[in-house]
mmCIF file of C-alpha atoms and ligand atoms in Angstrom:
data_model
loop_
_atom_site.group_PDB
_atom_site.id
_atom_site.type_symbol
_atom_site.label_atom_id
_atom_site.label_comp_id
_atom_site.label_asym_id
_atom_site.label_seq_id
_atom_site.Cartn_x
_atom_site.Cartn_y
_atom_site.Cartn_z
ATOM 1 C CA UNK A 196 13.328 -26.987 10.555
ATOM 2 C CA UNK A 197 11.266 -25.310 8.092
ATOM 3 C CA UNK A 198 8.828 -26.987 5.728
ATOM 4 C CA UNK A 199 8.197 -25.879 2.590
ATOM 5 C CA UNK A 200 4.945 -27.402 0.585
ATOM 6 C CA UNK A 201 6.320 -26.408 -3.571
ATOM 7 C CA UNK A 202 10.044 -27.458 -4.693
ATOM 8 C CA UNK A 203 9.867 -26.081 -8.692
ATOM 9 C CA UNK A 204 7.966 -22.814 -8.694
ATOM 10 C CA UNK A 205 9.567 -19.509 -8.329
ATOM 11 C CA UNK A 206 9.164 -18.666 -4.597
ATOM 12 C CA UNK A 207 9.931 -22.619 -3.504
ATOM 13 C CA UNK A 208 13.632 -22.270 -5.921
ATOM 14 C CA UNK A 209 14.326 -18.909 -3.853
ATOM 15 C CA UNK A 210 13.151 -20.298 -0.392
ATOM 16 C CA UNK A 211 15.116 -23.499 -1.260
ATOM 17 C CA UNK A 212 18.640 -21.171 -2.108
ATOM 18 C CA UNK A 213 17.745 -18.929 1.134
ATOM 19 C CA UNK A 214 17.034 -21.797 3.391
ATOM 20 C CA UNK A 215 19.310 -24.808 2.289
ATOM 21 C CA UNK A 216 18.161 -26.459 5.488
ATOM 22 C CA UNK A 217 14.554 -26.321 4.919
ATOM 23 C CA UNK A 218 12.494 -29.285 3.573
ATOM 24 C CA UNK A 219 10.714 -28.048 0.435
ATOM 25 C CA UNK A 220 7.857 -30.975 -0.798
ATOM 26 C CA UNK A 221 7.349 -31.196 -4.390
ATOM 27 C CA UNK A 222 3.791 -32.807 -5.795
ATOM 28 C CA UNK A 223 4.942 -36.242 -5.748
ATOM 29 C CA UNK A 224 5.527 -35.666 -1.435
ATOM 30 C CA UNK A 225 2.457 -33.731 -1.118
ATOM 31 C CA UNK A 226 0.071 -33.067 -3.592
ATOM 32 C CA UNK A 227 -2.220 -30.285 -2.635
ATOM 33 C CA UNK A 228 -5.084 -31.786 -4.356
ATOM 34 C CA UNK A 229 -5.163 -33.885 -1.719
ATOM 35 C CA UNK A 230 -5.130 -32.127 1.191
ATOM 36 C CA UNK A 231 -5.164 -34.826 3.575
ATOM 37 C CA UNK A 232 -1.810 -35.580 2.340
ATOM 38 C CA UNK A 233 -0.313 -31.903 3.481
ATOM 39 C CA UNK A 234 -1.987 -32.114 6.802
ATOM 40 C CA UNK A 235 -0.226 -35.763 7.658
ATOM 41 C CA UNK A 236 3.422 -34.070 6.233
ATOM 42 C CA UNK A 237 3.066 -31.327 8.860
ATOM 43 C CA UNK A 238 2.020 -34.097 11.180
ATOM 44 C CA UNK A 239 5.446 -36.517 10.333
ATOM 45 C CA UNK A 240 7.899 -33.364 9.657
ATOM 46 C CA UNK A 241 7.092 -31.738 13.231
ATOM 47 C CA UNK A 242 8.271 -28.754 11.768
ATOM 48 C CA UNK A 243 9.228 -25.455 13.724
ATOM 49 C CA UNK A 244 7.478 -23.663 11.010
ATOM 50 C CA UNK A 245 6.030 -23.971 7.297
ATOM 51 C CA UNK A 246 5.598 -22.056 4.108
ATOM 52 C CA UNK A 247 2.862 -23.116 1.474
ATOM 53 C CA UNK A 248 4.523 -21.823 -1.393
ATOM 54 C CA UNK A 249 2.870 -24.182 -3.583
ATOM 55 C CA UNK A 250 -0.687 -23.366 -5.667
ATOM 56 C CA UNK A 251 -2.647 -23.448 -8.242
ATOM 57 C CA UNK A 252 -1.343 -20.750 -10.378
ATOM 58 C CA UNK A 253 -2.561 -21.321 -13.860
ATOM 59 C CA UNK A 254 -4.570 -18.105 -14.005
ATOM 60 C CA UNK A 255 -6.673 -18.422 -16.809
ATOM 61 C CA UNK A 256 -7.066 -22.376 -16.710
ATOM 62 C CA UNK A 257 -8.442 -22.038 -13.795
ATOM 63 C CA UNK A 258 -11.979 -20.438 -15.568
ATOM 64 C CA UNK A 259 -12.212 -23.918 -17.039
ATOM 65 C CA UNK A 260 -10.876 -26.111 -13.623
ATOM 66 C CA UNK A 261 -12.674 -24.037 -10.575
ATOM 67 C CA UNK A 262 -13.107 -26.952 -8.568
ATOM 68 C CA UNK A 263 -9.302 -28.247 -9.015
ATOM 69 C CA UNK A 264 -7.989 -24.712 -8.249
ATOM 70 C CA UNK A 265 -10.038 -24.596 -5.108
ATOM 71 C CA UNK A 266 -9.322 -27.570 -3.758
ATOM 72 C CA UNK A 267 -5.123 -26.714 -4.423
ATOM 73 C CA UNK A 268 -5.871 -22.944 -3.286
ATOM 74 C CA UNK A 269 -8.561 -23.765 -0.896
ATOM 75 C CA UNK A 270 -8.744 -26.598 0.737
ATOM 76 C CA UNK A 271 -5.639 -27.798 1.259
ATOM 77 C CA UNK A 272 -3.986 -24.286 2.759
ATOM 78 C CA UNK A 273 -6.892 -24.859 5.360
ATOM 79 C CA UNK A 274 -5.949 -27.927 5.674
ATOM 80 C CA UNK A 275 -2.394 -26.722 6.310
ATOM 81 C CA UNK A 276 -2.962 -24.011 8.488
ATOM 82 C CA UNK A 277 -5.187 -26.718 10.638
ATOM 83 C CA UNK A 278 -2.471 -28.828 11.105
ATOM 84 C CA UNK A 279 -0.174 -26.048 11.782
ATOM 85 C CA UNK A 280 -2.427 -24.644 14.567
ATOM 86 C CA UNK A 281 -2.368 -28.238 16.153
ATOM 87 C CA UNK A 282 1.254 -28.191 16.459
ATOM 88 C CA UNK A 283 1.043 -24.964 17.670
ATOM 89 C CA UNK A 284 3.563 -23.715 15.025
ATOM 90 C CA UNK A 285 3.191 -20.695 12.533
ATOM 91 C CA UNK A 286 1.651 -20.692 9.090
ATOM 92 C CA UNK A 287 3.204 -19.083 6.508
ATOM 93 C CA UNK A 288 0.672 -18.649 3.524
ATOM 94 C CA UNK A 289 0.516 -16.505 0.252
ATOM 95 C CA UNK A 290 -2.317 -14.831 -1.331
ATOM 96 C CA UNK A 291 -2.536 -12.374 -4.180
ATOM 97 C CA UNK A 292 -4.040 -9.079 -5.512
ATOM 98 C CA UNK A 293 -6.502 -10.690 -7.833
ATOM 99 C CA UNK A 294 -8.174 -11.230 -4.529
ATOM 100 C CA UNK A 295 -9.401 -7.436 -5.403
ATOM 101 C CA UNK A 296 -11.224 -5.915 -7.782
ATOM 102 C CA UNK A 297 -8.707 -2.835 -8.860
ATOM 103 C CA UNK A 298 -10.983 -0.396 -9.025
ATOM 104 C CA UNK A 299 -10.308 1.706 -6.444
ATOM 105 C CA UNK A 300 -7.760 4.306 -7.828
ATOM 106 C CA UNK A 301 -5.580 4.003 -5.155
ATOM 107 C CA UNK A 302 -3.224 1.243 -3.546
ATOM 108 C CA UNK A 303 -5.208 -1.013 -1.817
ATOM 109 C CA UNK A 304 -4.957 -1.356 2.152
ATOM 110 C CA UNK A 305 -5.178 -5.260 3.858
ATOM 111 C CA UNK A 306 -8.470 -5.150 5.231
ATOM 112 C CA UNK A 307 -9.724 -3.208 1.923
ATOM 113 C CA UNK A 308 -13.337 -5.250 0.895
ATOM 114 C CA UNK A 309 -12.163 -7.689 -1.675
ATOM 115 C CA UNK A 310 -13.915 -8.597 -4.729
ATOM 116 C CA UNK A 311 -11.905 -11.556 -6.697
ATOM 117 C CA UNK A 312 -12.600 -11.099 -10.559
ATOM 118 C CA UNK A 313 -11.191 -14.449 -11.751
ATOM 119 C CA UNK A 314 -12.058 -18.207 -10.496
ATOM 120 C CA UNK A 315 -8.457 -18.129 -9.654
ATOM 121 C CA UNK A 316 -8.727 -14.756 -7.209
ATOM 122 C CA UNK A 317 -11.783 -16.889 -5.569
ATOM 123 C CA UNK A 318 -10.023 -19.649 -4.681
ATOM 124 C CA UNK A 319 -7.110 -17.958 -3.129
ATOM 125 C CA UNK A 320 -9.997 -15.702 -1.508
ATOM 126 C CA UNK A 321 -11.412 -19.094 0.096
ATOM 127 C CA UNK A 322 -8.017 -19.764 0.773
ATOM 128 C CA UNK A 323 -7.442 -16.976 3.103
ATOM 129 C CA UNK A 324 -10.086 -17.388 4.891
ATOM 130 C CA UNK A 325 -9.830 -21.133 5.611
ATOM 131 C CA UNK A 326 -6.575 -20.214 7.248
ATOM 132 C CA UNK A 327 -7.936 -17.841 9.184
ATOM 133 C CA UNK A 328 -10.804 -20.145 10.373
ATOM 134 C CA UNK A 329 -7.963 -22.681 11.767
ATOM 135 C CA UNK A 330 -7.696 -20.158 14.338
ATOM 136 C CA UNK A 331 -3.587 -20.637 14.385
ATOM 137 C CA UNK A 332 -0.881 -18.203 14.152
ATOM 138 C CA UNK A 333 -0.063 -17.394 10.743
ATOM 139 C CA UNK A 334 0.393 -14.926 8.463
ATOM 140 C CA UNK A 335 -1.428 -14.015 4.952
ATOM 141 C CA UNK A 336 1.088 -12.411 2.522
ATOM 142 C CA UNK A 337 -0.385 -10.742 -0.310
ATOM 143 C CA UNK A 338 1.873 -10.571 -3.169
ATOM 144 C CA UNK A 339 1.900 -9.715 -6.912
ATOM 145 C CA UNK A 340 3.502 -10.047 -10.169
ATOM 146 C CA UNK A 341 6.223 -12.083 -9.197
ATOM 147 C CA UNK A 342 9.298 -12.744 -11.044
ATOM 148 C CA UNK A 343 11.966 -14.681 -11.266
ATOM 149 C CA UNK A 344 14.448 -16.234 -13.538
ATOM 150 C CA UNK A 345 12.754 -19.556 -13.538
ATOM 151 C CA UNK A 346 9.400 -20.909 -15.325
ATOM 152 C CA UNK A 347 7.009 -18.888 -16.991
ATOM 153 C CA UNK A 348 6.427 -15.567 -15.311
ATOM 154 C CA UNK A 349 6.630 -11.879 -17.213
ATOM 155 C CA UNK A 350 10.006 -11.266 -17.420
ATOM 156 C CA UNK A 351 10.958 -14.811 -18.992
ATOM 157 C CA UNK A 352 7.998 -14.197 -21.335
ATOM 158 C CA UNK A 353 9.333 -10.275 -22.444
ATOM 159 C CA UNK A 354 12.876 -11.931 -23.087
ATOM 160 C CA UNK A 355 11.989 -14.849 -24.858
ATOM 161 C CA UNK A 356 9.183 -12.632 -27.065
ATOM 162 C CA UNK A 357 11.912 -9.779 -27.592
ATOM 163 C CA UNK A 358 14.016 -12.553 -29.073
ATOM 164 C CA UNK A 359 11.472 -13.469 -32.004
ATOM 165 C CA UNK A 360 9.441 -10.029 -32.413
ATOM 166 C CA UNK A 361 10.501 -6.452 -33.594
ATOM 167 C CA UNK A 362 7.658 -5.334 -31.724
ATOM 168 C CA UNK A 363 5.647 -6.171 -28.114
ATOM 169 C CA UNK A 364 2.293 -5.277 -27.725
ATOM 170 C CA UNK A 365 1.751 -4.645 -24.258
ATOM 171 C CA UNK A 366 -1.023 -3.365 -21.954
ATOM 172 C CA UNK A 367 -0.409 -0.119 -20.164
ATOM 173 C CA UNK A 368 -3.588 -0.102 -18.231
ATOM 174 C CA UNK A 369 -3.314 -2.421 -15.869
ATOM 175 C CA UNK A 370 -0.650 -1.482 -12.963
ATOM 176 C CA UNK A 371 1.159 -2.879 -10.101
ATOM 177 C CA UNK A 372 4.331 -3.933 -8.109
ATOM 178 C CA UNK A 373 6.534 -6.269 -10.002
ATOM 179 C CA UNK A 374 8.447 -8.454 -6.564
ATOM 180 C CA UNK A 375 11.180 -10.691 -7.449
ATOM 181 C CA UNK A 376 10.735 -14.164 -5.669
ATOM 182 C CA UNK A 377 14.087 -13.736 -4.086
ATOM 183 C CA UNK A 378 13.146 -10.615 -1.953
ATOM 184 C CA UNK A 379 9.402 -12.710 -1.281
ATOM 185 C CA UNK A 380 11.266 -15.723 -0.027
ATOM 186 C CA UNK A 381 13.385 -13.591 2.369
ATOM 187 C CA UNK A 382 10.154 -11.505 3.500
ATOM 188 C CA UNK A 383 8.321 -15.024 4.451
ATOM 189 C CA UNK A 384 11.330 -16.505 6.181
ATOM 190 C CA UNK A 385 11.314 -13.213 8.383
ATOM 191 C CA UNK A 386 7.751 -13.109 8.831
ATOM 192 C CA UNK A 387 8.145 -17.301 9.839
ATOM 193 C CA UNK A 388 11.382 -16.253 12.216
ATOM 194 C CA UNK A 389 9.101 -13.569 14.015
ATOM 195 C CA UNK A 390 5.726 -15.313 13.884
ATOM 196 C CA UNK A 391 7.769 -17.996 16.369
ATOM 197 C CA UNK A 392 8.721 -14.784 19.088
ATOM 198 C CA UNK A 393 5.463 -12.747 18.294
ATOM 199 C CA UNK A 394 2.288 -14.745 17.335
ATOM 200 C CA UNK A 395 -0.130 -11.663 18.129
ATOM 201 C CA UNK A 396 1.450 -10.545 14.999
ATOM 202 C CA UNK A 397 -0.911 -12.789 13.281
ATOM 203 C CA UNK A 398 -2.766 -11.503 10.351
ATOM 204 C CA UNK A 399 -2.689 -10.652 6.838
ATOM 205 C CA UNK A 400 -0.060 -8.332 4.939
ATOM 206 C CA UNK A 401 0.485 -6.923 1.723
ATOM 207 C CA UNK A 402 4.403 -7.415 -0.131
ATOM 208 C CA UNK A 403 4.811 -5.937 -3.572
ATOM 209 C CA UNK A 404 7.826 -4.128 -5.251
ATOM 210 C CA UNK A 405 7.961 -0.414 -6.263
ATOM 211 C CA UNK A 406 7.747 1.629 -7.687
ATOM 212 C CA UNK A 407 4.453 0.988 -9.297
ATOM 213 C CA UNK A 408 4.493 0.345 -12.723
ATOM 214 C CA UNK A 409 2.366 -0.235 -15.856
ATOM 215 C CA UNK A 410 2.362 -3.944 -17.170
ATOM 216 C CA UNK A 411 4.316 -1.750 -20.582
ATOM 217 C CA UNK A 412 6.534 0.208 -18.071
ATOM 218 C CA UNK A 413 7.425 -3.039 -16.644
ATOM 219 C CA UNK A 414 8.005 -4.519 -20.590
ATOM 220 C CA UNK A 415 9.807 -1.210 -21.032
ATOM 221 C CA UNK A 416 12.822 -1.795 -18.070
ATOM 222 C CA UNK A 417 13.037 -5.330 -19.250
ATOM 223 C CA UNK A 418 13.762 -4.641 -22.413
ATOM 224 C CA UNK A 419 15.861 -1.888 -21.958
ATOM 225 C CA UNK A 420 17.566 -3.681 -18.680
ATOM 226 C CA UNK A 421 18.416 -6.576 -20.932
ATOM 227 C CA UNK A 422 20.080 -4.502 -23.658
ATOM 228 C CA UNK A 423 17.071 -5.613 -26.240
ATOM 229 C CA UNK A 424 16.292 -3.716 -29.599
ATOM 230 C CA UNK A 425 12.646 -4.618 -29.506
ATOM 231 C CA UNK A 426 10.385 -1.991 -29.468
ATOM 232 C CA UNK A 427 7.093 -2.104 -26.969
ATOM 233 C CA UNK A 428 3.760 -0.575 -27.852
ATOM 234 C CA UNK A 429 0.847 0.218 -25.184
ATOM 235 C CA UNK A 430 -2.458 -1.504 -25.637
ATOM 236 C CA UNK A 431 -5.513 -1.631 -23.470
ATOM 237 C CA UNK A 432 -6.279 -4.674 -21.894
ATOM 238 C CA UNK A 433 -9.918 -5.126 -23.765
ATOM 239 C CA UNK A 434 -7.527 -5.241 -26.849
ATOM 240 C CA UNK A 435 -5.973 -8.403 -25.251
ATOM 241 C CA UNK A 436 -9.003 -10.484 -23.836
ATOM 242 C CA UNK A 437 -7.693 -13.269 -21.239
ATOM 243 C CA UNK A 438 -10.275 -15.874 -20.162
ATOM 244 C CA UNK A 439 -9.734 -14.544 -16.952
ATOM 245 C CA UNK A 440 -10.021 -10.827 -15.986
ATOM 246 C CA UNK A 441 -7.376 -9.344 -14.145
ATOM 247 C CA UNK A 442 -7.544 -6.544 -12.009
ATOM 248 C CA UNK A 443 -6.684 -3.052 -13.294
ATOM 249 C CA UNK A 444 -5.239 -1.270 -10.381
ATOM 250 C CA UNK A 445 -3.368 -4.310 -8.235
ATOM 251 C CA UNK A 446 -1.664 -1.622 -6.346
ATOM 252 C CA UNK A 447 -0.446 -3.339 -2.627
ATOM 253 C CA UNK A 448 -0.433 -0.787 0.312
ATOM 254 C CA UNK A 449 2.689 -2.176 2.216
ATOM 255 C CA UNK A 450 2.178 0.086 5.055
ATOM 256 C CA UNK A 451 1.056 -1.836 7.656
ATOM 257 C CA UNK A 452 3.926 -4.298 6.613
ATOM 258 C CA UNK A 453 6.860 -2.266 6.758
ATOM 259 C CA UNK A 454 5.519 -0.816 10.183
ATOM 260 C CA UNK A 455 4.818 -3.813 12.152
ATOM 261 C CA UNK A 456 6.915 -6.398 10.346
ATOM 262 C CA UNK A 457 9.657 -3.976 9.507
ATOM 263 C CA UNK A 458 10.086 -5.354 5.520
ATOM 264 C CA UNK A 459 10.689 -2.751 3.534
ATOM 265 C CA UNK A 460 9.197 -3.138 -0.291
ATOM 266 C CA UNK A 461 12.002 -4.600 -2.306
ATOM 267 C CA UNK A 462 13.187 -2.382 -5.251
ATOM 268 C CA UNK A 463 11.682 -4.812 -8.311
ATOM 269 C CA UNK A 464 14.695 -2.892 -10.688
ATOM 270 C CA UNK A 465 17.041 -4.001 -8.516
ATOM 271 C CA UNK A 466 15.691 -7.916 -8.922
ATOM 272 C CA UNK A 467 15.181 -7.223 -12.356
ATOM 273 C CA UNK A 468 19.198 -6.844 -13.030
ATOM 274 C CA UNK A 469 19.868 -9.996 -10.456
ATOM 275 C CA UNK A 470 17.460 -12.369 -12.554
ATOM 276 C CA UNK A 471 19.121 -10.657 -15.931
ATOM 277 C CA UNK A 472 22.505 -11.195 -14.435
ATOM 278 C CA UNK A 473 21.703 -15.147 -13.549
ATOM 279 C CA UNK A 474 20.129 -15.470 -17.051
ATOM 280 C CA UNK A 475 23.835 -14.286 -18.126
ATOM 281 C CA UNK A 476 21.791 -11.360 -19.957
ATOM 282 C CA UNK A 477 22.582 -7.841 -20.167
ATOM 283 C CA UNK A 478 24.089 -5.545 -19.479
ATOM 284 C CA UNK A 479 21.643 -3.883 -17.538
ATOM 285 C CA UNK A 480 23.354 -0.398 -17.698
ATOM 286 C CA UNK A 481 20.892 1.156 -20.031
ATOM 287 C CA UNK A 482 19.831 5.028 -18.864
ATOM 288 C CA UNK A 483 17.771 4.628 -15.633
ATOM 289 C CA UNK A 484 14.068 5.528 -16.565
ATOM 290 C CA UNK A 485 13.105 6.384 -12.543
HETATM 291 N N1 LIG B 683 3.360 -15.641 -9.757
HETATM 292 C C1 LIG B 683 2.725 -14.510 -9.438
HETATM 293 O O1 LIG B 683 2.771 -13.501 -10.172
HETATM 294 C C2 LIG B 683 1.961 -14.407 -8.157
HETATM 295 C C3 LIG B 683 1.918 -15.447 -7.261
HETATM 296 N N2 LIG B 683 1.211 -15.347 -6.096
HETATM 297 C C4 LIG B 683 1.177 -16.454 -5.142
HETATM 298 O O2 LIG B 683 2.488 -16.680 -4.695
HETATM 299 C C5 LIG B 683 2.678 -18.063 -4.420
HETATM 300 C C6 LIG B 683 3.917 -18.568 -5.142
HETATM 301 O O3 LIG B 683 3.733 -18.382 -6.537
HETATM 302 P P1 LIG B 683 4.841 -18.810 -7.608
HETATM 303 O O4 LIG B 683 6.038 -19.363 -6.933
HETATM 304 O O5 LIG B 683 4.981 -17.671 -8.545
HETATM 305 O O6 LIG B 683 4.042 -19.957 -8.366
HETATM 306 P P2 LIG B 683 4.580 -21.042 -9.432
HETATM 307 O O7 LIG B 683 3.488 -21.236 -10.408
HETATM 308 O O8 LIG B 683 5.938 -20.677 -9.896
HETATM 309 O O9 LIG B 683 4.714 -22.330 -8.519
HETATM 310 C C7 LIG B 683 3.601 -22.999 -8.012
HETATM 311 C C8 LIG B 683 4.075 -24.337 -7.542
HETATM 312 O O10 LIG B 683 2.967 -25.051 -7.006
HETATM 313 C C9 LIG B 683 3.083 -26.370 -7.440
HETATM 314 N N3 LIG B 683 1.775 -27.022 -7.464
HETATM 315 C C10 LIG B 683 0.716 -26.734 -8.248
HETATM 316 N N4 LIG B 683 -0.286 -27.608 -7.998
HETATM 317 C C11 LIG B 683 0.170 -28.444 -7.028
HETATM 318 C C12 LIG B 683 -0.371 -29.568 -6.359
HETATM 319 N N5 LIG B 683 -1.611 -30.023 -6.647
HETATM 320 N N6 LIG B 683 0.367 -30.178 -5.404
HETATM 321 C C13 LIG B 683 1.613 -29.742 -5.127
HETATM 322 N N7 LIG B 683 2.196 -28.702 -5.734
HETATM 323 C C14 LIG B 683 1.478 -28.066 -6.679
HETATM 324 C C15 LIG B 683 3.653 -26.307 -8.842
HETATM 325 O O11 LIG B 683 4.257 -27.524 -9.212
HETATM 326 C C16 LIG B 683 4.665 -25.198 -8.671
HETATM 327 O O12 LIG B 683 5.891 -25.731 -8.246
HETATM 328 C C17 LIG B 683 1.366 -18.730 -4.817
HETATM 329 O O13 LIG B 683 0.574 -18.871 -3.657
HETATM 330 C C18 LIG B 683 0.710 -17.748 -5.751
HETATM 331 O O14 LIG B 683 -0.696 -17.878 -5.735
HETATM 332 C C19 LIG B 683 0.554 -14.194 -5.768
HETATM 333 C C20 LIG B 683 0.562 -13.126 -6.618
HETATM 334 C C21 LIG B 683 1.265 -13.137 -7.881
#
């Protein structure tokens, strides 16, 4: 059995639909703030393998709440990955590009220096490395700009703004690799599967979408995708100020995934029309921009 430490966020839903057997924990089970609590679930589920998909995702709350997002991003992952390395099972953890700076001007490799920007890129730093320090096997998957059709997350935010604006302001200098929560929850419940026949394939790994796209570009398929009228104008991010600064360039170099874990970078276009189609939304035939 697989346990799953989230139940209501967007890669917990898809894990939950891909893995109807799995145990998925919500709060109320196991609240991360306490991560004594997620340690003794491991302990009573005696689980063949587990998946934190659970955090402290608020990004720009978290300026205000350090401590809180630390212990949820921090501390209890460690504690996690501890308990996971007792049981001699595999860790399945996710991280994120805001663990980098994005300055580099070129997608960014696994064992790139990092340079968090944001309390919330710290935490999930200190997060990382408390699950390395456990010493189990496990893997790190470094994701980014995931969507889905559930809770708040760009796309739901583009289609519910298209709905009320004639215009979008969006910022075109910050770019990345959109990755659909569907295609995520597949890549950890591979990476789990093989972790079990191959722990030397411990480490950290880096899962985005492509192709790369501006934060607008993005705005730009989703509106077009979704058969909207709205029309989307480029900004720079200093003409948007965010209590928390994001990276610029949150490019992912997938290489050393797709070569030693054999997952291929999901097509985020091709998510983009599934989450449209489940949101009954479309059609999605408008001319293909790529
Ligand atoms: N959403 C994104 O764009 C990105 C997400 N990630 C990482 O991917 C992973 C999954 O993210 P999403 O599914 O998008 O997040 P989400 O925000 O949709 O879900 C997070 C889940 O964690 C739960 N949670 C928060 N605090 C908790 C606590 N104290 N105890 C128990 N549960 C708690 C929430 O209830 C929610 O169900 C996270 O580790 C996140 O840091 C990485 C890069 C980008």
């Amino acid at each position: 059995m697989i346990l799953v430490f989230g139940r209501t966020g967007q890669l917990a839903r898809a894990l939950a639909r891909a893995a109807p057997a799995a145990v998925c924990l919500d709060r109320a089970a196991a609240d991360l703030a306490h991560p004594e609590a997620c340690a003794a679930a491991i302990a009573a589920h005696r689980p063949a393998a587990v998946i934190n998909a659970a955090a402290y995702t608020a990004v720009d709350r978290a300026e205000a709440e350090e401590a809180q997002a630390h212990r949820v991003n921090a501390d209890a992952p460690a504690a996690m990955a501890r308990a996971c390395a007792g049981l001699g099972v595999p860790f399945v953890h996710l991280s994120t590009d805001y663990v980098f700076g994005g300055a580099g001007g070129r997608p960014i490799a696994p064992d790139a220096p990092t340079g968090p920007l944001s309390a919330y890129g710290r935490s999930k730093l200190a997060g990382e490395r408390g699950v390395r320090a456990a010493g189990g096997v496990h893997a790190i998957l470094r994701t980014s700009w995931v969507f889905s059709a559930h809770g708040r997350n760009f796309v739901t935010t583009v289609l519910r703004l298209s709905e009320a604006r004639d215009a979008l302001r969006i910022v075109d200098d910050q770019i990345g690799g959109p990755t659909p929560a569907a295609d995520l929850a597949a890549a950890c419940l591979s990476v789990a599967q093989r972790l079990q026949d191959a722990p030397a394939l411990s480490g950290t790994y880096h899962y985005a979408g492509r192709p790369e796209v501006s934060r607008k570009g993005f705005a730009e398929a989703i509106v077009a995708r979704s058969g909207r009228k709205v029309r989307v104008e480029g900004i720079p991010s200093a003409a948007y100020p965010t209590a928390a600064a994001r990276p610029l360039d949150a490019r992912l170099d997938c290489s050393r995934t797709e070569a030693a874990l054999g997952l291929a970078r999901p097509d985020w276009r091709a998510g983009l029309d599934a989450v449209l189609r489940e949101l009954g939304i479309g059609p999605a035939r408008e001319a293909q921009r790529w």
